[in-house]
Coordinates of C-alpha atoms in Angstrom, one line a residue:
X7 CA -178.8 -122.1 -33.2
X8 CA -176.1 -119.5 -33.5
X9 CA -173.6 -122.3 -33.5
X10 CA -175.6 -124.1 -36.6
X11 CA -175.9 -120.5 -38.6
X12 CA -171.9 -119.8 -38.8
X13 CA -171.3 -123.7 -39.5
X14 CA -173.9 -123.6 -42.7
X15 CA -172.1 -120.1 -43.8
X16 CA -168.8 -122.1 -43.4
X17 CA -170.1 -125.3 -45.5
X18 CA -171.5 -122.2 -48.1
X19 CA -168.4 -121.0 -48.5
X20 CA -166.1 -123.9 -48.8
X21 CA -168.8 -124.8 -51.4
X22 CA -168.3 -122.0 -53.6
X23 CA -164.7 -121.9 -53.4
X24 CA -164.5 -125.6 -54.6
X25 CA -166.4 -124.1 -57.5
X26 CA -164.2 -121.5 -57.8
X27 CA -160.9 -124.3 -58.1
X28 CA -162.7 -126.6 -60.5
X29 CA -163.5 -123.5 -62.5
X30 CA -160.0 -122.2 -62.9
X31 CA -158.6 -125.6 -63.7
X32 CA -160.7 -125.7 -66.5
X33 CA -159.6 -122.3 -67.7
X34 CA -155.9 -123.0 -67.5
X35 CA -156.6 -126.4 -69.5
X36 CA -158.9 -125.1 -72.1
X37 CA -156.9 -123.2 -74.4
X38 CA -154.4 -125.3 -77.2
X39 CA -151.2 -125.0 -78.0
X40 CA -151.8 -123.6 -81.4
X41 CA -153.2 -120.0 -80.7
X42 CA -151.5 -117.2 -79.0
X43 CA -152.8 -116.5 -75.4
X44 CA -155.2 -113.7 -76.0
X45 CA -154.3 -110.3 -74.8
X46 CA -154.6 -109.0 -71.5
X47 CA -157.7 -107.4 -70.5
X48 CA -159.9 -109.6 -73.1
X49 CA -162.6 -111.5 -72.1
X50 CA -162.4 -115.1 -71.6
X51 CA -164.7 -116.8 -74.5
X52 CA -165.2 -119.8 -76.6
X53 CA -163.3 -122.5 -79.1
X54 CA -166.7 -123.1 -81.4
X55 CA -169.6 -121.7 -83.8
X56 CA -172.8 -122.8 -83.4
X57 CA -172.7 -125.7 -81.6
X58 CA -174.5 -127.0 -78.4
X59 CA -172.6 -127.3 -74.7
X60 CA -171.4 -131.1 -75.3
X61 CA -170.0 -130.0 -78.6
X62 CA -167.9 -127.3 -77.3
X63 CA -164.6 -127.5 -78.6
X64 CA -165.4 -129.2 -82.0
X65 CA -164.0 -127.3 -84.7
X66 CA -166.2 -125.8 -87.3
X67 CA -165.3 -128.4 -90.2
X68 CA -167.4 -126.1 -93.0
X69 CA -164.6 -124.2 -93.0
X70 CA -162.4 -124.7 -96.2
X71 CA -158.7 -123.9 -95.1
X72 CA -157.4 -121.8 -97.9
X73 CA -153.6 -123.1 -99.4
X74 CA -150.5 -122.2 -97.3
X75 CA -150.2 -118.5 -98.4
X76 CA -146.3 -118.2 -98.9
X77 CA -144.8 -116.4 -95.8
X78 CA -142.3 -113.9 -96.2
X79 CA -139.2 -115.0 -94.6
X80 CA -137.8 -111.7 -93.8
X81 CA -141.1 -110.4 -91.8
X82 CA -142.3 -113.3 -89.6
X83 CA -144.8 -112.8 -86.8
X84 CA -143.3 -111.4 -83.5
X85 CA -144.0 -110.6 -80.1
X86 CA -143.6 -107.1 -80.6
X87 CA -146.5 -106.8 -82.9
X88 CA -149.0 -107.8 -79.6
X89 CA -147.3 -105.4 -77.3
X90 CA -148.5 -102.4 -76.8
X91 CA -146.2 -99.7 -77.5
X92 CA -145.9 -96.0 -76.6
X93 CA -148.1 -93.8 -78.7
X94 CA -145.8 -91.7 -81.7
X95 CA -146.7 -88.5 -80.5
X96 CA -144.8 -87.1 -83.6
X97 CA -147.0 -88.8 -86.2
X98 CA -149.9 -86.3 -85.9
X99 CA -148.1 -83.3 -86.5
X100 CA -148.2 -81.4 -89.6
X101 CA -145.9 -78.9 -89.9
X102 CA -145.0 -75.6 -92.2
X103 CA -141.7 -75.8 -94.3
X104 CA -138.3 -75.5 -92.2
X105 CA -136.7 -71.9 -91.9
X106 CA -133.1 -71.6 -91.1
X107 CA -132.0 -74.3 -88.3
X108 CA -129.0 -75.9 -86.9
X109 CA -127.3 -79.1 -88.3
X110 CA -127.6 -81.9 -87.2
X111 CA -124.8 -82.4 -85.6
X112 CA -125.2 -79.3 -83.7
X113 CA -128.4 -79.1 -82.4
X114 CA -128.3 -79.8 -79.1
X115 CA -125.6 -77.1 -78.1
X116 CA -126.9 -74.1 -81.0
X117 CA -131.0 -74.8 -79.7
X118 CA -130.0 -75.0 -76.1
X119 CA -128.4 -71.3 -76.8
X120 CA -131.6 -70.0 -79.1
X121 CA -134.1 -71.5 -76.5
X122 CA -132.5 -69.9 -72.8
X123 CA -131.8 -66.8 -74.8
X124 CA -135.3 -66.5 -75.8
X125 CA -136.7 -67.3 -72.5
X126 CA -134.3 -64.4 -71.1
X127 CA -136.5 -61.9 -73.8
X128 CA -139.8 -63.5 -72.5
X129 CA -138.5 -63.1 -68.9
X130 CA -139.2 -66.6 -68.1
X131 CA -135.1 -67.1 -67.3
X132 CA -133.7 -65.0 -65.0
X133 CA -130.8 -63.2 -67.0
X134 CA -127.9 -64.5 -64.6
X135 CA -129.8 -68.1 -64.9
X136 CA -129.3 -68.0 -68.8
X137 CA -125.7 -70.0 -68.8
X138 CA -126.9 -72.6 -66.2
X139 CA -130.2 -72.8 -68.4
X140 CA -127.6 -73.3 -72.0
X141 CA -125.8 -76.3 -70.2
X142 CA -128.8 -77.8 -68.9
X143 CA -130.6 -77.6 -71.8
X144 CA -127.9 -79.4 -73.8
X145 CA -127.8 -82.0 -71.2
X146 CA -131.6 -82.7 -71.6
X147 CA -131.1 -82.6 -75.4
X148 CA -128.4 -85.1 -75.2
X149 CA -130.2 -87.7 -72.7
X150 CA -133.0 -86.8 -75.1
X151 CA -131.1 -87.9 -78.4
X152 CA -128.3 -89.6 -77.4
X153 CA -125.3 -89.4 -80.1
X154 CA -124.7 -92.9 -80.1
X155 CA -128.1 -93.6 -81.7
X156 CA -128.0 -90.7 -84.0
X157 CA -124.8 -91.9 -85.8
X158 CA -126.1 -95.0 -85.8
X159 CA -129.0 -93.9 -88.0
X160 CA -131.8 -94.7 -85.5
X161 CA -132.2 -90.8 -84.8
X162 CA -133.1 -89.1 -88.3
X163 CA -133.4 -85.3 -87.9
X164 CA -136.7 -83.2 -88.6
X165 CA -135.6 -79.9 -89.8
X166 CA -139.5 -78.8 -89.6
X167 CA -139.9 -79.6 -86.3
X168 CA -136.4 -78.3 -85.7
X169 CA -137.7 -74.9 -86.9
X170 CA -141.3 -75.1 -85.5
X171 CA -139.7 -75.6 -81.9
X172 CA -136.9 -72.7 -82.1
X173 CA -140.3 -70.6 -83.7
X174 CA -142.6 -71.3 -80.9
X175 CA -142.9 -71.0 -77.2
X176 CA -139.4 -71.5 -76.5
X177 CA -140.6 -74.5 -74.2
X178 CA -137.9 -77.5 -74.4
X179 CA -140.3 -80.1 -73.2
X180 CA -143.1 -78.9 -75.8
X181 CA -144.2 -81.9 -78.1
X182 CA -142.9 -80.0 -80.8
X183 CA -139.0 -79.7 -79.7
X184 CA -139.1 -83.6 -78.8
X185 CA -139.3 -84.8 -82.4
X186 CA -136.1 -82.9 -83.7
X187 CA -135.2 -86.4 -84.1
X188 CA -137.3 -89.2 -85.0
X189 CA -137.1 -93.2 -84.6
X190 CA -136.8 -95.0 -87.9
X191 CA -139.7 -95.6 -90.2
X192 CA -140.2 -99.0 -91.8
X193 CA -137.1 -99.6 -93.9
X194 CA -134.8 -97.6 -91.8
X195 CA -131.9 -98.8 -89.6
X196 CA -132.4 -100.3 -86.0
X197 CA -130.2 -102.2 -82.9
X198 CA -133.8 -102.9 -81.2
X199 CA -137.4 -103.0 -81.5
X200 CA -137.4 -99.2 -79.7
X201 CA -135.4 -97.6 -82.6
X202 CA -138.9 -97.9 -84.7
X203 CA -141.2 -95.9 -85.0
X204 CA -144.0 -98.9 -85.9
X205 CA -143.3 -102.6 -86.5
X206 CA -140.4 -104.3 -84.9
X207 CA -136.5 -104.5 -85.6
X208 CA -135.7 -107.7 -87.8
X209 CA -132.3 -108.5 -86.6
X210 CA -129.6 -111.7 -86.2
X211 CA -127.2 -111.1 -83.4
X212 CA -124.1 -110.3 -86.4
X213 CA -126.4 -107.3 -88.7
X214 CA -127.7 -104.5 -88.1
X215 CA -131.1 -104.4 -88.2
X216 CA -134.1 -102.5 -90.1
X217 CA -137.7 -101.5 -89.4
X218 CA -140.1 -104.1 -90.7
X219 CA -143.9 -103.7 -90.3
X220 CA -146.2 -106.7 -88.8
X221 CA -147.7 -108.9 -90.7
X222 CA -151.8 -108.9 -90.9
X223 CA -153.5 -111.4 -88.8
X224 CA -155.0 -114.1 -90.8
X225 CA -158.3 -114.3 -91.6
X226 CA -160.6 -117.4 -91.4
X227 CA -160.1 -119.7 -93.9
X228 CA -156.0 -119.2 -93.9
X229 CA -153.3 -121.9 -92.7
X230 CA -152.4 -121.1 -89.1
X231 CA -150.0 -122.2 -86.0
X232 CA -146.5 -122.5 -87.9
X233 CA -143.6 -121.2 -86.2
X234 CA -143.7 -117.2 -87.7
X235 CA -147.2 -117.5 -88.5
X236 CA -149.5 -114.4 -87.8
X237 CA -152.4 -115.2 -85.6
X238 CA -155.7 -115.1 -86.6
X239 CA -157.8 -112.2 -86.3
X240 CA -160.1 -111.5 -84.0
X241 CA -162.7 -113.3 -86.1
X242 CA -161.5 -116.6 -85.9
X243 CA -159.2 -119.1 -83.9
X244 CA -156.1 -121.4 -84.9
X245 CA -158.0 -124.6 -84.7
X246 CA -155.4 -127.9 -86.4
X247 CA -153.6 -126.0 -88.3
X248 CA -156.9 -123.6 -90.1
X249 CA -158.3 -120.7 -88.5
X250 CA -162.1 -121.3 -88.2
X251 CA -164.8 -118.9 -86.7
X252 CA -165.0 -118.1 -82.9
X253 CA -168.8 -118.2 -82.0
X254 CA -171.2 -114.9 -82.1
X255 CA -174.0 -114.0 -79.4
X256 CA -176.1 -117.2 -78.3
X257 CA -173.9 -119.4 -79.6
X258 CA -172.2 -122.0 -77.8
X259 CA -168.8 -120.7 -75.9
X260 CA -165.9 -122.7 -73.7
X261 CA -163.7 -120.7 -71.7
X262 CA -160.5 -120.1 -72.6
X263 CA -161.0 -118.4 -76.1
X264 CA -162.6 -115.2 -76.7
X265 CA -165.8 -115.2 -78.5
X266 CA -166.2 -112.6 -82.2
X267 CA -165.5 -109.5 -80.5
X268 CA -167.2 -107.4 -83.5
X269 CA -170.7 -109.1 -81.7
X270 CA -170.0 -110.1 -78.5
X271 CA -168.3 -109.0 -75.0
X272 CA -167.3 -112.6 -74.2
X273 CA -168.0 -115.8 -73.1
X274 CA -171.1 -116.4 -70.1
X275 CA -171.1 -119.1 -67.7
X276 CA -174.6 -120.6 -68.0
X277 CA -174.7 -120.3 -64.1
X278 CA -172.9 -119.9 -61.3
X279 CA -172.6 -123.2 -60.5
X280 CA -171.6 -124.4 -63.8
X281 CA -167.9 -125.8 -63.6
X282 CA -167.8 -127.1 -66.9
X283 CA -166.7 -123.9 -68.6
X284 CA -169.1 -124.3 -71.0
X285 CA -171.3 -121.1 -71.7
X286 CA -173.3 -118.7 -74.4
X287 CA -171.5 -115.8 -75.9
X288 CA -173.1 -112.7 -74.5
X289 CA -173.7 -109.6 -76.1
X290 CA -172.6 -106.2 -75.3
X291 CA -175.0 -103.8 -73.0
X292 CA -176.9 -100.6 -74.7
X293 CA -177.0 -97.5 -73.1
X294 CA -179.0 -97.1 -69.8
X295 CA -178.3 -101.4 -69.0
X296 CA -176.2 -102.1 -65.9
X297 CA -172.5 -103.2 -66.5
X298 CA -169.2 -104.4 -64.8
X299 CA -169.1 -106.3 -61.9
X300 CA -171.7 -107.6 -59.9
X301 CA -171.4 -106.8 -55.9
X302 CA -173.6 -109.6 -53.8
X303 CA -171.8 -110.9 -51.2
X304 CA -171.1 -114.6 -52.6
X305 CA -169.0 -112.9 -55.5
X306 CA -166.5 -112.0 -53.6
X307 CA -165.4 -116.0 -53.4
X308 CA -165.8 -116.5 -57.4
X309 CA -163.4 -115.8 -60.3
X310 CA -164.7 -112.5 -62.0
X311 CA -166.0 -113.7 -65.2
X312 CA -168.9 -115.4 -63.0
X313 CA -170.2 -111.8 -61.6
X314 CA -169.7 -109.8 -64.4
X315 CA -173.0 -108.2 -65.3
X316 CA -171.4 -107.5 -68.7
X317 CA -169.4 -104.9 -70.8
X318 CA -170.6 -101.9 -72.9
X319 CA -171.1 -101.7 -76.3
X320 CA -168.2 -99.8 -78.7
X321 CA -168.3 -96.5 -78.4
X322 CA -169.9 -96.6 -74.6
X323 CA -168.1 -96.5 -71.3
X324 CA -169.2 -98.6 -67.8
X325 CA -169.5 -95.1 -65.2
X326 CA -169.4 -95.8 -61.5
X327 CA -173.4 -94.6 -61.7
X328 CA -175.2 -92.9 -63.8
X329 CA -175.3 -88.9 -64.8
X330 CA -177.7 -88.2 -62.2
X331 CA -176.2 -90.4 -59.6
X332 CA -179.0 -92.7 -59.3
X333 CA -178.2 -96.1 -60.9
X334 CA -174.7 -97.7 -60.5
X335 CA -173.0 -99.5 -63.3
X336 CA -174.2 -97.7 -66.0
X337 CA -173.2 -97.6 -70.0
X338 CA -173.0 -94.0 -70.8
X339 CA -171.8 -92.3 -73.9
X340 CA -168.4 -91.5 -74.3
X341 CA -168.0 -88.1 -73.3
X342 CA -170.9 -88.0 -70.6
X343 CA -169.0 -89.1 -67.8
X344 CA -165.7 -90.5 -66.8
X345 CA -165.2 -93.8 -64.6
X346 CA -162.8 -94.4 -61.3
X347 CA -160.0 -94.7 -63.4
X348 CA -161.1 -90.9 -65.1
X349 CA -161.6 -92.9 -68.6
X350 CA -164.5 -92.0 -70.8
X351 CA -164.5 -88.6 -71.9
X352 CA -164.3 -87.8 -75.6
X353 CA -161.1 -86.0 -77.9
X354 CA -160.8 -82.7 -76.6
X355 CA -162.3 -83.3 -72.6
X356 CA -161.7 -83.1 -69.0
X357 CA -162.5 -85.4 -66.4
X358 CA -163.5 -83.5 -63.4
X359 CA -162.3 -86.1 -61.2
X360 CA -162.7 -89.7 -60.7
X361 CA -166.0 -91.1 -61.5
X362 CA -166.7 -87.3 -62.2
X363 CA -167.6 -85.3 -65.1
X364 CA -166.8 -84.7 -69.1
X365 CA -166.2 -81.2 -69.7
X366 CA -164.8 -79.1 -72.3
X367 CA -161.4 -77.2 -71.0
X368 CA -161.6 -73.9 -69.7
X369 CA -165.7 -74.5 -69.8
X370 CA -167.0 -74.0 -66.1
X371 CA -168.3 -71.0 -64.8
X372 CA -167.9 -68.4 -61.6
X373 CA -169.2 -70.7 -58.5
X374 CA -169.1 -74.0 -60.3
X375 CA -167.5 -77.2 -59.0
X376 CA -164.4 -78.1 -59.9
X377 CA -161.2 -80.4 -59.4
X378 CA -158.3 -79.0 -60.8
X379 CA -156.6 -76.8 -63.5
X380 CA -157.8 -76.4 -66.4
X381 CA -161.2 -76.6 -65.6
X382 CA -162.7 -73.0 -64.8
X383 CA -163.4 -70.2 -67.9
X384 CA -160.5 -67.7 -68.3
X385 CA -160.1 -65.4 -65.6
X386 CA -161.3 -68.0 -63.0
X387 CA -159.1 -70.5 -60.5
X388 CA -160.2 -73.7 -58.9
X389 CA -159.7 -72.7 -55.3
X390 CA -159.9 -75.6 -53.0
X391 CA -158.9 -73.8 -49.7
X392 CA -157.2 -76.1 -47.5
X393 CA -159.4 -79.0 -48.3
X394 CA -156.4 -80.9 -50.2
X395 CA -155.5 -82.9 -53.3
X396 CA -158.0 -84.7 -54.3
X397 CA -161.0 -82.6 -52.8
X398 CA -164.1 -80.6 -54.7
X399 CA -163.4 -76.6 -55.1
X400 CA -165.3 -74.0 -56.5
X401 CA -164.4 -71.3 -59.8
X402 CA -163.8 -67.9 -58.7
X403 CA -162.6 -64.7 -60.0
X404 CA -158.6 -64.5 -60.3
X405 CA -156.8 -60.9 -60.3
X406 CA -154.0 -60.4 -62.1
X407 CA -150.6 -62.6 -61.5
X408 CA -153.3 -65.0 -59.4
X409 CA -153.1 -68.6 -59.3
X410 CA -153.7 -72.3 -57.0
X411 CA -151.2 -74.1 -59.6
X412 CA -147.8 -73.8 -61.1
X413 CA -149.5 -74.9 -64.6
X414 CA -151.5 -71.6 -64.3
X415 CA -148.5 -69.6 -64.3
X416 CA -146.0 -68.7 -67.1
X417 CA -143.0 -71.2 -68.4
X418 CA -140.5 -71.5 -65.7
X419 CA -142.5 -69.7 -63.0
X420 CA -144.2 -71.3 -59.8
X421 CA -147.7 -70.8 -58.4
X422 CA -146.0 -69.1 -54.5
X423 CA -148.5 -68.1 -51.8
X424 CA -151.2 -67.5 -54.6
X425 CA -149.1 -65.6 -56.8
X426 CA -147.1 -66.4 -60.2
X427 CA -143.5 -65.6 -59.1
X428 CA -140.2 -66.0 -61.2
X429 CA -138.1 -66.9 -58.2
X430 CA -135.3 -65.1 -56.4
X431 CA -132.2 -64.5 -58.0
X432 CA -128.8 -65.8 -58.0
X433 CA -127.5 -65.0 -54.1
X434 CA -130.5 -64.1 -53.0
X435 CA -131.6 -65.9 -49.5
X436 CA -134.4 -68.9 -49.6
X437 CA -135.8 -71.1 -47.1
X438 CA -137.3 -73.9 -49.2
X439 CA -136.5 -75.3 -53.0
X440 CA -139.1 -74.0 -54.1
X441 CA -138.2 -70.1 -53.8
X442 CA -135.4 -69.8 -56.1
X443 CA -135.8 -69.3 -60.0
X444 CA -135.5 -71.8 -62.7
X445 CA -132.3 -73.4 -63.2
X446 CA -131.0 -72.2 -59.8
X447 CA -131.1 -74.4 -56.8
X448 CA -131.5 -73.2 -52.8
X449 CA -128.2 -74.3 -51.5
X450 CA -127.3 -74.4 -47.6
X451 CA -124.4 -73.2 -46.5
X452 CA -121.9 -74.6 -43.4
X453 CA -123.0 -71.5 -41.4
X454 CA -126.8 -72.6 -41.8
X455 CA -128.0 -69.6 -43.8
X456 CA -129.4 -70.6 -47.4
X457 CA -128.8 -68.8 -50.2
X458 CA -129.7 -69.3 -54.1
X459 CA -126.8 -71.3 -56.2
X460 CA -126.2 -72.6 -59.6
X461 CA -127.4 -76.2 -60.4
X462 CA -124.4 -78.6 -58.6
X463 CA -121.3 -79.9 -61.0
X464 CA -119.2 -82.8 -59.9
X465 CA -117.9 -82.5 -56.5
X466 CA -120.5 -79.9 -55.0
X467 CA -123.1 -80.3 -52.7
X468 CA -126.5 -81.8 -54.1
X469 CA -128.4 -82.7 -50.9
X470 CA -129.3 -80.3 -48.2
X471 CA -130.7 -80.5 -44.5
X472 CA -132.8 -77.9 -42.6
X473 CA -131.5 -75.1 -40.8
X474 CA -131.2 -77.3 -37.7
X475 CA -129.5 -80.1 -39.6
X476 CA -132.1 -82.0 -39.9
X477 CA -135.5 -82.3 -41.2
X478 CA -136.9 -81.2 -43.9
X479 CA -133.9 -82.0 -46.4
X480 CA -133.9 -81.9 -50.3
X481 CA -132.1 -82.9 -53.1
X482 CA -131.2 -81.8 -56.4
X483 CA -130.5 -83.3 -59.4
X484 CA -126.8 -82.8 -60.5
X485 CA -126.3 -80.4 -63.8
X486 CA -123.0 -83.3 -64.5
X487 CA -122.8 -86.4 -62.4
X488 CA -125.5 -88.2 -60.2
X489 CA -127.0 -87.1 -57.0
X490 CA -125.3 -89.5 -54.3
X491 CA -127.7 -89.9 -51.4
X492 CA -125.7 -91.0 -48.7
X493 CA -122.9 -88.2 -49.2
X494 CA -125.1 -85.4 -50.3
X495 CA -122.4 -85.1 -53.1
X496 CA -122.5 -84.8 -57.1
X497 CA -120.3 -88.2 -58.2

């Protein structure tokens, strides 16, 4: 009997994963050559509008396709315009008129100066640190904005941020200081599509090339699937040369196309053993409704679009389980609680930790959980003991100079045994990288003692062992040259 039991599961199995084949050779056959691929992460939905399953696929012929609007020949469609590109952290500043700043031209060597000598009033540089922090600063600056794209007219300088960052915190990695320079807006010069700030660089291999914005995706009704063309939007589909409506909830669905997004989450196979790839477009789940994907056992031999249990509506995020912990797969609000990945919570929150909690910073109380920094009122520290990265602590009262992280402490200053600490000084002795102040490096010497150096220049000694010459070792990066690993030297 046995014997019969683990032959049926076998026959099960090979059964679902011959579903599983026919099914993903439909999906790799279904979508033509006249759309784009959808981008990653969409759902897989349907080529038709209100039509039943054997009519899948037939275009909607009450659609009227408008006259060939005329395409501009300087701004055609690119692949840029579907990537997704970095966010411009300087567009959403709004800054005060300049006060007196550098040139251009001299920037990076006059701000390095302002910025270490300001940090050595602050005591957050160690006054015989302050010339290694000045040429380490203009090598940042440099890597930062290189010269070559500058004179080129890529880099354009911003004399208000210029002025906000000498003004503020005196932080060279502040958001601020990294848009001295900007990338070029649309009209301005470019060698490639990461010189603009939006759009794409419209370029031959002979000019130089300038900043264009994408075109608008087409909407239904407009003449479609020319070389240059702009897709259609995300209410339609390219369908012989017109783009005509992609199907709403109930309606009929093949996969390979996404269904209207403003309605529904995708397209739904009509059952599991459907291999057809014919299905309904779903709609979105409400707050409260399970979501994501479903768990039984014979799921884990099916592509996933057959076991999702379906994706939230706008505005609502699928949580590992619900804010009481008692129903997995829930659509929460945004801002209620965040999911594995710590996505979820709302402009302005924390995530206490994966599949944890939205909070507001600073917000938790004396004896509260938390995960991190950040987290606890002023005046309180997440200590985790010795439970490690990763693990649930508790808020508790801090004295002064207290912390668990280097974030909690000042600008250039490290969280050591519990304590804020500006390092040890130039010469001092130091066992571990970690003891010796900012810009300074702890450097071994042939004898075995360690003492604290000055960032490593071309030729010196980048790469250290223990005090037995051998484990633990670190490296340093070199303040000219590169680290070489096998020498220990800078090169």
């Amino acid at each position: 009997m046995k014997d019969g039991t683990v032959i049926q599961g076998r026959a099960v199995r090979r059964a679902l994963m011959r579903v599983s084949l026919a099914l993903a050779l439909t999906l790799g056959a279904a979508c033509p050559p006249t759309d784009p691929p959808p981008p990653v992460g969409t759902d897989d939905a349907g080529d038709v509008t209100d039509a039943g399953p054997d009519d899948a696929g037939v275009p909607d012929a009450s659609v009227a396709c408008a006259l060939p609007a005329p395409q501009d020949p300087g701004a055609p469609w690119a692949s840029r315009c579907d990537a997704t590109v970095p966010a411009d952290t300087c567009a959403s500043l709004v800054l005060p008129a300049a006060g007196p700043v550098p040139p251009a031209d001299r920037w990076c060597e006059d701000s390095a100066r302002m910025l270490c000598a300001a940090g050595v009033d602050a005591g957050t540089v160690d006054p015989t640190a302050e010339s290694g922090c000045v040429e380490r600063e203009q090598v940042n600056c440099a890597s930062r904005f290189p010269l070559v794209s500058r004179e080129a007219g890529y880099l354009t300088y911003w004399p208000q941020a210029a002025s906000a960052c000498l003004t503020g915190e005196a932080n060279p990695s502040s958001t601020v200081c990294g848009c001295a320079f900007v990338r070029s807006s649309v009209g301005g010069a470019c060698g490639m599509d990461a010189h603009c700030r939006i759009g794409y660089c419209l370029k031959d291999e002979s000019d130089a090339g300038v900043c264009v914005a994408c075109p608008e995706r087409r909407p239904v009704g407009s003449p479609c699937g020319q070389s240059g063309d702009a897709p259609c939007d995300d209410h339609g589909y390219c369908s012989e040369g017109c783009c005509v409506p992609r199907p709403n909830v109930g309606e009929a669905c093949r996969f390979g196309k996404p269904c209207d997004t403003d309605t529904s989450s995708g397209c739904r196979p009509l059952s599991h053993e459907d291999t057809a790839g014919v299905g309904t477009c779903r709609a979105y789940r409400e707050v409260g409704e399970t979501c994501g994907q479903d768990t039984r056992y014979e799921c884990g031999y099916l592509p996933p679009p057959l076991c999702d249990l379906g994706t939230c509506e706008p505005g609502r995020v699928c949580t590992s389980m619900s804010p009481d912990a008692s129903v997995p797969r829930q659509c929460q609000p945004e801002g209620v609680r965040c999911d594995a990945r710590g996505m979820g919570c709302g402009p302005g929150q924390l995530c206490t930790g994966p599949n944890g909690l939205c909070i507001a910073p600073d917000s938790l109380s004396e004896g509260e959980a938390c995960a991190g920094p950040g987290q606890c009122a002023e005046g309180l520290l997440c200590d985790k003991g010795d439970a490690g990265t990763g693990a649930s602590g508790v808020c508790i009262a801090a004295g002064p100079g207290e912390c668990r992280y280097d974030v909690e402490c000042p600008w250039a200053e490290r969280c050591l045994d519990g304590h804020c600490t500006e390092g040890k000084a130039l010469g001092a002795a130091c066992d571990k990288p970690q003891d010796c102040a900012k810009y300074l490096i702890c450097a071994r010497g042939e004898g075995g003692g360690a003492a604290c150096a000055p960032q490593p220049r071309l030729g010196e000694r980048c790469r250290f062992t223990g005090p037995d010459g051998g484990s633990p070792s670190w490296q340093y990066l070199c303040l000219t040259g590169r680290c070489n690993g096998k020498t220990g030297l800078c090169e």
